Coordinates of C-alpha atoms in Angstrom, one line a residue:
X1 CA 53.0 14.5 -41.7
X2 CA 53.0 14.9 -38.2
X3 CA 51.7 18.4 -36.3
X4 CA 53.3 20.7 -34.3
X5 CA 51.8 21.5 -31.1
X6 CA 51.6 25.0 -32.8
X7 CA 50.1 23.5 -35.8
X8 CA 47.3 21.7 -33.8
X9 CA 46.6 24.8 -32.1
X10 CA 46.1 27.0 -34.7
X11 CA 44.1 24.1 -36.3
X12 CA 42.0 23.5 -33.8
X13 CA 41.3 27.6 -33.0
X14 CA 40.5 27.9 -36.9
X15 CA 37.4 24.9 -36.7
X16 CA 35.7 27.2 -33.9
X17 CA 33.8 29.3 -36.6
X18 CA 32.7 25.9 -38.1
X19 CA 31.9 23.9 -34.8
X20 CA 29.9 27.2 -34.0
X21 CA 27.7 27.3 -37.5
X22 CA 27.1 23.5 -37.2
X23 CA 26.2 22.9 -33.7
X24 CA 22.5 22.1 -33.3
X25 CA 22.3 21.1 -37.1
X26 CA 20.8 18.0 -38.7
X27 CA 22.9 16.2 -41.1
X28 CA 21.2 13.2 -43.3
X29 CA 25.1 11.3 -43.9
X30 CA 24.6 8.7 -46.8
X31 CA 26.9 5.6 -47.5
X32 CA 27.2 2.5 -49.7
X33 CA 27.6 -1.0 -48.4
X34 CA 31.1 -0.8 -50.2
X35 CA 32.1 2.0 -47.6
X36 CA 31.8 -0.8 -44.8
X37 CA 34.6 -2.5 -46.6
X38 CA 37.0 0.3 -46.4
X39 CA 40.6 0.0 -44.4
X40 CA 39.1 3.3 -43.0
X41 CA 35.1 2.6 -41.9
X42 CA 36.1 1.8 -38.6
X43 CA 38.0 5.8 -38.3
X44 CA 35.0 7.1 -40.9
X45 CA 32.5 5.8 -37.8
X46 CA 34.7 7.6 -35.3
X47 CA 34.6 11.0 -37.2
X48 CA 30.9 10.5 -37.3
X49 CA 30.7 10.2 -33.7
X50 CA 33.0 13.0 -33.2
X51 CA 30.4 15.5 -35.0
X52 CA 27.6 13.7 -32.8
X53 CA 29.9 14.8 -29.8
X54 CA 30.4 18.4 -30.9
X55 CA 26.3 19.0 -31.4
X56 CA 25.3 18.2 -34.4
X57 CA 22.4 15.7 -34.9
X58 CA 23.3 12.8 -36.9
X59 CA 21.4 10.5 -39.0
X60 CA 23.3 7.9 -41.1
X61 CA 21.8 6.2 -43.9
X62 CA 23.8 3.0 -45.4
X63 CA 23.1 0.8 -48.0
X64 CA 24.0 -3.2 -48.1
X65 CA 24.4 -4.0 -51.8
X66 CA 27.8 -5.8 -52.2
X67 CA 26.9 -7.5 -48.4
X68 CA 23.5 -8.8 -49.5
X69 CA 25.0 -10.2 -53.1
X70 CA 27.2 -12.2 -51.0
X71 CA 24.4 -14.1 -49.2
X72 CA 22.8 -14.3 -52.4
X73 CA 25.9 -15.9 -53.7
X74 CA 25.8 -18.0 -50.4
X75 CA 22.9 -19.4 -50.7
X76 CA 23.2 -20.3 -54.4
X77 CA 20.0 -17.9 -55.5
X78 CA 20.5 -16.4 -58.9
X79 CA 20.1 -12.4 -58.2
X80 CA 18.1 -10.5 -60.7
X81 CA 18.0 -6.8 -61.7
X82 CA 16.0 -4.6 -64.2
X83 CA 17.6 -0.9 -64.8
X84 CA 19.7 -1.5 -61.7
X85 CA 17.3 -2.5 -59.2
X86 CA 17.0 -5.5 -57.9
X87 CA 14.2 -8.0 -57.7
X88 CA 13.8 -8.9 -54.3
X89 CA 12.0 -12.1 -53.9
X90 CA 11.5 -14.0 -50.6
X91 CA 14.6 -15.8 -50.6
X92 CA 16.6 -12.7 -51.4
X93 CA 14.3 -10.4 -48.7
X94 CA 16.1 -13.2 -46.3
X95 CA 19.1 -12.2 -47.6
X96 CA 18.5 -8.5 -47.5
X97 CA 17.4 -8.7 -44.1
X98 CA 20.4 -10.8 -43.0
X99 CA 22.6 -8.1 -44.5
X100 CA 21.2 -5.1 -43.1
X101 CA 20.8 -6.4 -40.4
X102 CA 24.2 -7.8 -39.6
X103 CA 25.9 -4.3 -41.4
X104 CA 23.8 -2.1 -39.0
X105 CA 25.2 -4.0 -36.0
X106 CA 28.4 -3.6 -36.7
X107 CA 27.9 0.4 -37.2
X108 CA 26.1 0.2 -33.9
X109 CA 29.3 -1.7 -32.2
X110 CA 31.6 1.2 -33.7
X111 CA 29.8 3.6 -32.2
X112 CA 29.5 2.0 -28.9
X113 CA 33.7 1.4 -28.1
X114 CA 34.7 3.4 -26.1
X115 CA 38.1 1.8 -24.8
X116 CA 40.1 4.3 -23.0
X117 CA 43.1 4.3 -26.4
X118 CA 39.7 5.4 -28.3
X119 CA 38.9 8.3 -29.8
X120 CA 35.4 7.7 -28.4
X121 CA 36.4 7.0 -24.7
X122 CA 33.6 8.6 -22.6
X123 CA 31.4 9.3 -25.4
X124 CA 28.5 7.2 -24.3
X125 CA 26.5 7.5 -27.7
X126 CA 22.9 6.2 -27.8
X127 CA 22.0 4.6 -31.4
X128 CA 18.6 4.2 -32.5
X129 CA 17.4 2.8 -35.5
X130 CA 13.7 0.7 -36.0
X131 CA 11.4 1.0 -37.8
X132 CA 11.1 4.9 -38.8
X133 CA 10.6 4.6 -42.7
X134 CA 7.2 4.1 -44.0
X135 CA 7.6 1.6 -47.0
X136 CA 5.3 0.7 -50.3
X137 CA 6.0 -1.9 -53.1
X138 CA 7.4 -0.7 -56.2
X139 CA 4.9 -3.0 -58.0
X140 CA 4.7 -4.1 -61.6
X141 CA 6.5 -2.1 -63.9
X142 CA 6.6 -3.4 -67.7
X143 CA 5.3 -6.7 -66.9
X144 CA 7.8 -7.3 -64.5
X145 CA 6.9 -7.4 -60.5
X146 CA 9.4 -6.4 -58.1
X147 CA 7.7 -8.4 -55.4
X148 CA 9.3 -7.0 -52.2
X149 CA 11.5 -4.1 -53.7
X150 CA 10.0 -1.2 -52.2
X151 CA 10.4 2.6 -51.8
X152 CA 9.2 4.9 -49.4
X153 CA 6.2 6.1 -48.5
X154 CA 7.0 8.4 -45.8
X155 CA 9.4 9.1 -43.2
X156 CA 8.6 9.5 -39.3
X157 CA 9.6 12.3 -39.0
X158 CA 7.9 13.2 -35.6
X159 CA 9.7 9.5 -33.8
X160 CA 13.1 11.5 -36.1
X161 CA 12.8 14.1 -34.2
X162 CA 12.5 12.8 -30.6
X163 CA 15.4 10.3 -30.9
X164 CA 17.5 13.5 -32.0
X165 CA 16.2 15.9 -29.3
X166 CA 16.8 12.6 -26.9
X167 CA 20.8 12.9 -28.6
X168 CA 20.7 9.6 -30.1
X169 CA 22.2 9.0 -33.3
X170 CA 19.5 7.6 -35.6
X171 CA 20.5 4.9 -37.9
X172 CA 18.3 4.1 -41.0
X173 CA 19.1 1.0 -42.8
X174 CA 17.8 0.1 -46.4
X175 CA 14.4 -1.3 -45.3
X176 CA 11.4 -0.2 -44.8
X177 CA 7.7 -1.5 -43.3
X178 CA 4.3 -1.3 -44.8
X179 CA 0.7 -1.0 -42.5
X180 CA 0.1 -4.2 -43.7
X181 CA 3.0 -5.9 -41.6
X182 CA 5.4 -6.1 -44.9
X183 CA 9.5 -5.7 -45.5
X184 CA 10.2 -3.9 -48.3
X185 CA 14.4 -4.0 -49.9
X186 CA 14.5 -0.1 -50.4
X187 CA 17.3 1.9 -51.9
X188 CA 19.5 3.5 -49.5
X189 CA 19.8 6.7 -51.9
X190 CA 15.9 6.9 -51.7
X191 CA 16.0 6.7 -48.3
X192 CA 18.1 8.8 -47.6
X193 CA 17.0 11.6 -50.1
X194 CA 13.7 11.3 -48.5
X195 CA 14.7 11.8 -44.8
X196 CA 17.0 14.5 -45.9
X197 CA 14.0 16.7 -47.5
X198 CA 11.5 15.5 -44.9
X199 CA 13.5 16.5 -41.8
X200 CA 14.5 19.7 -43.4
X201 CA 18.0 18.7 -42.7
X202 CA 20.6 21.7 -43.3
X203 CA 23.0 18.8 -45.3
X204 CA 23.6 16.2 -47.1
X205 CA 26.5 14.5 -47.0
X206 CA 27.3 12.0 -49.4
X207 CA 30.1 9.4 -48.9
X208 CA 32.1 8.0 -53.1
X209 CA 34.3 5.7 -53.7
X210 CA 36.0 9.3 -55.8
X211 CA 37.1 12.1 -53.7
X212 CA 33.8 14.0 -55.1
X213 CA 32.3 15.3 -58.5
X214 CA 35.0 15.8 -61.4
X215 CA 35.1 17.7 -64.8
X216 CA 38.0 17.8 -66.8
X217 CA 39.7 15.0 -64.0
X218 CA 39.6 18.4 -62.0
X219 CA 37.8 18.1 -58.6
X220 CA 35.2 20.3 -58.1
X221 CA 35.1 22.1 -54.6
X222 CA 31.7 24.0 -55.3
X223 CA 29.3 24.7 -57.6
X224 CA 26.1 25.7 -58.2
X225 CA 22.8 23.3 -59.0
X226 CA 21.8 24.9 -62.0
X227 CA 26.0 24.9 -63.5
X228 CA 26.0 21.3 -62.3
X229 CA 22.9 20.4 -64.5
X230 CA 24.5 22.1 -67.0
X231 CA 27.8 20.5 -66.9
X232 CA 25.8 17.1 -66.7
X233 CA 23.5 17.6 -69.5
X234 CA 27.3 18.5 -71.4
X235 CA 28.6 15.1 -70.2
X236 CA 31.3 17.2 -68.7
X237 CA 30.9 15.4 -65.1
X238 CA 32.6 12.2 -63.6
X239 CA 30.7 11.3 -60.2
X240 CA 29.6 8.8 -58.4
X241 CA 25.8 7.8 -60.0
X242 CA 23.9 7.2 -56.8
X243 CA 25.8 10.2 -55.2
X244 CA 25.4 12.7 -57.5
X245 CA 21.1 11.6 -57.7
X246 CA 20.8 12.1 -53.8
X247 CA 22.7 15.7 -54.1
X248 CA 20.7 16.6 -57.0
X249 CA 17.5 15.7 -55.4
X250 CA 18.1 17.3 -51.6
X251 CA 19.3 20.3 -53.3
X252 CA 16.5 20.7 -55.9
X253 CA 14.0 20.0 -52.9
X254 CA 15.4 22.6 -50.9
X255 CA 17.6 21.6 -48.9
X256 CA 20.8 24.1 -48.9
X257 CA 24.0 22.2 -49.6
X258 CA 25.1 18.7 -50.2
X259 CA 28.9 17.1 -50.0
X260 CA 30.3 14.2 -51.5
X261 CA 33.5 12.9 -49.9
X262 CA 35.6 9.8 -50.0
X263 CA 35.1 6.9 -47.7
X264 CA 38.7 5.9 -48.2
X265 CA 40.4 8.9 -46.9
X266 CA 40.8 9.4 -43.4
X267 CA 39.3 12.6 -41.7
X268 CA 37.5 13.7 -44.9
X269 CA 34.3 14.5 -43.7
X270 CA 36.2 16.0 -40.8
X271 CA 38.4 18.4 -43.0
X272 CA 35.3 18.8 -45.3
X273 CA 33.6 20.1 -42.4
X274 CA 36.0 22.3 -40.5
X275 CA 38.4 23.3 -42.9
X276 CA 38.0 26.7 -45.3
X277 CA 38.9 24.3 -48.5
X278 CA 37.5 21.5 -47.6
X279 CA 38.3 18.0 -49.0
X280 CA 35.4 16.9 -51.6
X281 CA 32.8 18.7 -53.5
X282 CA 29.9 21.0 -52.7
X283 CA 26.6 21.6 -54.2
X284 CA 24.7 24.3 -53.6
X285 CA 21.3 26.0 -54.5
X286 CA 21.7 28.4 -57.2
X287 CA 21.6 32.3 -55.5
X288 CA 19.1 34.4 -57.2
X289 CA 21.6 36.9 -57.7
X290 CA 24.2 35.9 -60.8
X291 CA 28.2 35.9 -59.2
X292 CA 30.1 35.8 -62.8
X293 CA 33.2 37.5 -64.3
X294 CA 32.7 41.0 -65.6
X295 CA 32.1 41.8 -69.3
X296 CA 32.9 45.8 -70.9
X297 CA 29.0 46.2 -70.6
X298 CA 29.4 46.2 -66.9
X299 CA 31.7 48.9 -66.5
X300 CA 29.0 51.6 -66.4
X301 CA 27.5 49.8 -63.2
X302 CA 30.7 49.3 -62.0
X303 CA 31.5 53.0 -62.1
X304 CA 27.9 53.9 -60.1
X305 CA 28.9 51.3 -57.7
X306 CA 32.3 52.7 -56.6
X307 CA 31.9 56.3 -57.1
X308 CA 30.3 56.3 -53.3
X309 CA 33.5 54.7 -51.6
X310 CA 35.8 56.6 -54.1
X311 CA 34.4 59.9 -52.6
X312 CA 34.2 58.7 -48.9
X313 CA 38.4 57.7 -49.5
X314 CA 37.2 54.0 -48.7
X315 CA 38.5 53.1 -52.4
X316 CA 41.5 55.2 -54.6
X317 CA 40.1 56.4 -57.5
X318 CA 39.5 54.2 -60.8
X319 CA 39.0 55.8 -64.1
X320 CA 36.4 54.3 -67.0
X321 CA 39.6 54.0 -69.4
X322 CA 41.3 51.7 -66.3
X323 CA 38.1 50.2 -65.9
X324 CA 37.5 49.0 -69.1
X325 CA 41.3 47.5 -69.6
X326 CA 40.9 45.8 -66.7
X327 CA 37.4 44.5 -66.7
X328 CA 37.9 40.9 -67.4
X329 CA 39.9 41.0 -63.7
X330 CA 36.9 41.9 -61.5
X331 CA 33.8 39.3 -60.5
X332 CA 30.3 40.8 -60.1
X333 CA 27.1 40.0 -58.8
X334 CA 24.1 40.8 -60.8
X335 CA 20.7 41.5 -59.7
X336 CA 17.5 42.3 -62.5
X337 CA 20.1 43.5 -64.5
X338 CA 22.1 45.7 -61.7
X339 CA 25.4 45.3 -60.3
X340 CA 25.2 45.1 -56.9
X341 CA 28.8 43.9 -56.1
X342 CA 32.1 43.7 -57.3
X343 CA 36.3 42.6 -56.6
X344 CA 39.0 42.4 -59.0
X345 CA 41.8 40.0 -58.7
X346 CA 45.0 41.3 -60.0
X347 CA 47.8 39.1 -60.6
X348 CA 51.5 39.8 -59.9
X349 CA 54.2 37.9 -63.2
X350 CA 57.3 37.9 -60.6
X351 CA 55.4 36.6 -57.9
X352 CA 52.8 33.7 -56.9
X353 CA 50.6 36.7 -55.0
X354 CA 47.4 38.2 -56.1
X355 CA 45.8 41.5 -55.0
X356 CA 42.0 41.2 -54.1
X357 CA 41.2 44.9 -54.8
X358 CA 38.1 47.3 -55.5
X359 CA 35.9 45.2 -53.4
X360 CA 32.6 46.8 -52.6
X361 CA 28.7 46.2 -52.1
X362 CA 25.8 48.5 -52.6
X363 CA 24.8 49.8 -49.3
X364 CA 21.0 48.0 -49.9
X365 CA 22.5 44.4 -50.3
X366 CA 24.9 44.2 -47.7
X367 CA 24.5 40.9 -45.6
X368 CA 23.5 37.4 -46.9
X369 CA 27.5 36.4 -47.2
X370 CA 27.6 38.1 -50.8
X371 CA 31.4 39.4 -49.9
X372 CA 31.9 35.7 -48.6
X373 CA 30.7 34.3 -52.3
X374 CA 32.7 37.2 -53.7
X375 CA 36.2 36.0 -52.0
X376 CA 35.4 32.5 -53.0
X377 CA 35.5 33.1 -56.3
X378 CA 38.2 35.2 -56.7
X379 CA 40.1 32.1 -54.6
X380 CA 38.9 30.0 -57.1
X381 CA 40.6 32.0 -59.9
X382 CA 43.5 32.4 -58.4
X383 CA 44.1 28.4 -57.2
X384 CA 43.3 27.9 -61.0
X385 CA 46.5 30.1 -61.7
X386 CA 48.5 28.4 -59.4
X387 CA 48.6 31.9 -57.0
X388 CA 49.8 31.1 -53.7
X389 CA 48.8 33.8 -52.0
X390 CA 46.2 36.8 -51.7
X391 CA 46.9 39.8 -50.3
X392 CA 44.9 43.0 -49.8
X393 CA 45.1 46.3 -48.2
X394 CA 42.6 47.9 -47.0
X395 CA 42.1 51.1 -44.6
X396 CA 38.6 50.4 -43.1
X397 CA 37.8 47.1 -43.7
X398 CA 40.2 45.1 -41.9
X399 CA 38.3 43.2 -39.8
X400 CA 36.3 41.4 -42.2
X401 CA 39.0 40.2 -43.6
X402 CA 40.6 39.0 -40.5
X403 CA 37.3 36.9 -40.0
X404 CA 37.9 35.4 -43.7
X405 CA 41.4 34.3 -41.8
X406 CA 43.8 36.8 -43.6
X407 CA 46.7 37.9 -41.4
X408 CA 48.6 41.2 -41.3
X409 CA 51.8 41.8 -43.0
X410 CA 54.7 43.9 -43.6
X411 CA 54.5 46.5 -46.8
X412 CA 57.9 44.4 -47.3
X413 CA 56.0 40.9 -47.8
X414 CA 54.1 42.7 -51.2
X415 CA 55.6 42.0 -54.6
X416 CA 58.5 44.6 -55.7
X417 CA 56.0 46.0 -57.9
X418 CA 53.0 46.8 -55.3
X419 CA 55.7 47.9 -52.9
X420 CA 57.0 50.5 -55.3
X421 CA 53.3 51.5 -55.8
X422 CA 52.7 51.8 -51.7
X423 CA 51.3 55.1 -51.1
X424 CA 52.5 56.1 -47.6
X425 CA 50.5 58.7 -47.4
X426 CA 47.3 56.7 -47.6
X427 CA 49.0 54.3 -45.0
X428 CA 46.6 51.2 -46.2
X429 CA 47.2 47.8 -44.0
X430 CA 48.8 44.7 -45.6
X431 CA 46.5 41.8 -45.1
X432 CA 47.8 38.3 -46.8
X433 CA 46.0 34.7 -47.1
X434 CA 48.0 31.8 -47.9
X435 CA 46.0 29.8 -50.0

C-alpha cells in the first residue's frame, strides 16, 4: 500500500516521541546466521543503520550456524553435536572462522553502501568489530570434550564503550579469544546475552524466523517476565528457542525490555520501534505493583480512590451498587494490598467503540507511566473484542490524552447511546483513538 504525502507526514510526526526516548540508547540487536539468508537482510541492515543514524548506539550480535554447516559439508567433516552444541574441533574451528568471518564482512559491506539510490547515501558509518569478547573453553562435560567450543568469559566493556562514544557500530561475531592466544566457537545467544547485561544496554532486540512469541497461535505484543514463565512452565508458548533464552536472560538480569521481531518482514524493527503497536513481541520486567482486572473485593478501594475526584467534579459520581455490577469492566493496580489506580472499559453492542472511563490515580503514585500501563491494557481488552475505537471524555485531563495520540471529536462521532447520555451541562470533551 502506498502512502499519501499526508500519511507520511503524520507518520513520520508520530515517531518523534519515539526517536526522542531512544536517542543516546544502547541496543544489544541479536540475529541467526539463517537471518543472512533472508530476501530482506540486505533492507534489515539498512533499518539498522537508520537507528545508528537517528542516535542510538548499536551493537549487533549474529550467529553463523547454517553458514559454518555448509563448510563443514564442504570440506567433507562429519559435524557433531551433544544437546545442541556443537563440537568444534580444529578442522571445524577452520570452518567456523571461515564463516564468521566471511558473514561479518558482508554485514560490514551493507553497512558501508552508500550509493546515492541508497537509503544509506551520506551515512558514512564506522563498523568496528575485533576482538572485544573474552572467551573460555566449555571443557569436558560427561566425558565428552568440547575442544574449542567456548563461552564467555567476559565482555570489554570499557573498548564497548569507546567504539560507541567514537559512533561506530560495534559488530560481535560468534567468537571469542582466550589470554592464552586461543579461538573459541561461542554461541551467538551467549554472546549476546552477555554484552547485553554487561553494557547495561536499555534493549534487547531479538530477530525469529516467527513474527515473535505466540500462545494460543495469538501473537503476543507484551507481557510481563514473571506471566511469560508462567505461560512457559504451562507449555502455552510457541517461540523461537534461542530467542526466547536471550529475552529471558537480559530481562531476568535486569535489563528493562526485550523484542523479538521477524527477520523476514520488511521495516519490523523499524515499526517495532516507532510505532504505538508495534510489530513483534515485548518482554518486560514484572512491575512491583500488580496491573489486573478488578474482582467485587476491590470495590471498597475503588470507592476511596474516586471519592476525591468525585467531590473536586474531575469524575461524575459512581455509586457502590454501579460499582459492583460493573466491576469486572475496570483494570487496577494493586500495591501491598491497596488500590492505587484504576479505568473501566465500557463497551458499546451497536457500535465497534469503547469508552475508557473512571480513570484515576492516587495523588502519592502519580508518575512512573502507571496511566500509560493502565491505557495499554484496557487496549489490549478491547483489540481482544474486536473494538475499533476508544473514545473518552474528559473535562481536565485532555492533554494527556492527546499525548497518548487521541484526537478530538464531535459529541456526534459517540455511539447513539453515549450521545443520548451527553450531559451538556457538564460540557466534557470528546477525545477518540483509532485503534
Amino acid at each position: 500500500m502506498t502512502l499519501s504525502h499526508q500519511d507520511s507526514v503524520k507518520l513520520f510526526r508520530n515517531s518523534a516521541p519515539y526517536m526522542n526516548a531512544h536517542r543516546g540508547k544502547t541496543f544489544v540487536i541479536m540475529f541467526g546466521g539463517e537471518a543472512a539468508q533472508s530476501d530482506n537482510f540486505a533492507r534489515l541492515i539498512q533499518d539498522i543503520a537508520l537507528l545508528h543514524s537517528l542516535g542510538i548506539k548499536i551493537i549487533i550480535v549474529h550467529g553463523a550456524r547454517p553458514q559454518i554447516d555448509e563448510r563443514i559439508g564442504f570440506r567433507g567433516i562429519q559435524g557433531q553435536f551433544v544437546d545442541g552444541v556443537r563440537i568444534t574441533n580444529k578442522s571445524t574451528l577452520e570452518c567456523v572462522k571461515d564463516a564468521a568471518g566471511s558473514l561479518r564482512s558482508q554485514i560490514e559491506a551493507l553497512l558501508t553502501l552508500g550509493l546515492p539510490n541508497s537509503p544509506m547515501h551520506g551515512a558514512r558509518i564506522r563498523v568496528c568489530s575485533g576482538n572485544l569478547v573474552i572467551a573460555k573453553p566449555i571443557g569436558v562435560r560427561n566425558g565428552i570434550d568440547y575442544e574449542h567450543t567456548g563461552k564467555v568469559r567476559r565482555i570489554d566493556v570499557e573498548g564497548i564503550k569507546n567504539q560507541l562514544g567514537d559512533g561506530s557500530i560495534v559488530l560481535l561475531s560468534p567468537m571469542g579469544y582466550s589470554p592464552t592466544g586461543e579461538v573459541f566457537n561461542l554461541s551467538h545467544e551467549d554472546v549476546a546475552t552477555q554484552a547485553a547485561i554487561a553494557l547495561d544496554a536499555h534493549k534487547l532486540i531479538t530477530l525469529s524466523d516467527k513474527d515473535g512469541i505466540f500462545t494460543d497461535q495469538k501473537l503476543i505484543r507484551t507481557i510481563e517476565l514473571d506471566a511469560l514463565k508462567m505461560q512457559i512452565d504451562e507449555g502455552l508458548i510457541n517461540a523461537d528457542v534461542t530467542c526466547l533464552s536471550a529475552m529471558l536472560a537480559t530481562v531476568e538480569a535486569g535489563i528493562e525490555r526485550s523484542h523479538c521481531v521477524s527477520y523476514h518482514h520488511n521495516g519490523s524493527i523499524l515499526k517495532e520501534l516507532f510505532t504505538r503497536d508495534g510489530h513483534g513481541s515485548l518482554v518486560m520486567q514484572t512491575h512491583y505493583e500488580q496491573l489486573r482486572t478488578a474482582n467485587i473485593d476491590d470495590v471498597g478501594g475503588i470507592l476511596k480512590l474516586i471519592q476525591p475526584l468525585e467531590k473536586s467534579g474531575v469524575l461524575l459520581p459512581r455509586s457502590r451498587e454501579r460499582l459492583e455490577s460493573e466491576v469486572d469492566q475496570y483494570s487496577v493496580i494493586e500495591r501491598d494490598g491497596m488500590i492505587i489506580a484504576c479505568a473501566a472499559l465500557h463497551m458499546f453492542e451497536e457500535s465497534d467503540m469503547a469508552e475508557i472511563a473512571c480513570v484515576a490515580i492516587h495523588n502519592d503514585y502519580r508518575g512512573k507511566n502507571r496511566g500509560e500501563r493502565l491505557l495499554d491494557a484496557l487496549r489490549t481488552q478491547a483489540l481482544k473484542h474486536n473494538i475499533s475505537t476508544l473514545f473518552v471524555l474528559t473535562t481536565v485531563t485532555s492533554h494527556w490524552f492527546l499525548e497518548q495520540g487521541f484526537v478530538e471529536e464531535n459529541i456526534d462521532s459517540l455511539p447513539e447511546t453515549k450521545q443520548q447520555l451527553y450531559n451538556y451541562q457538564r460540557n466534557s470533551k470528546v477525545f477518540m483513538l483509532t485503534l
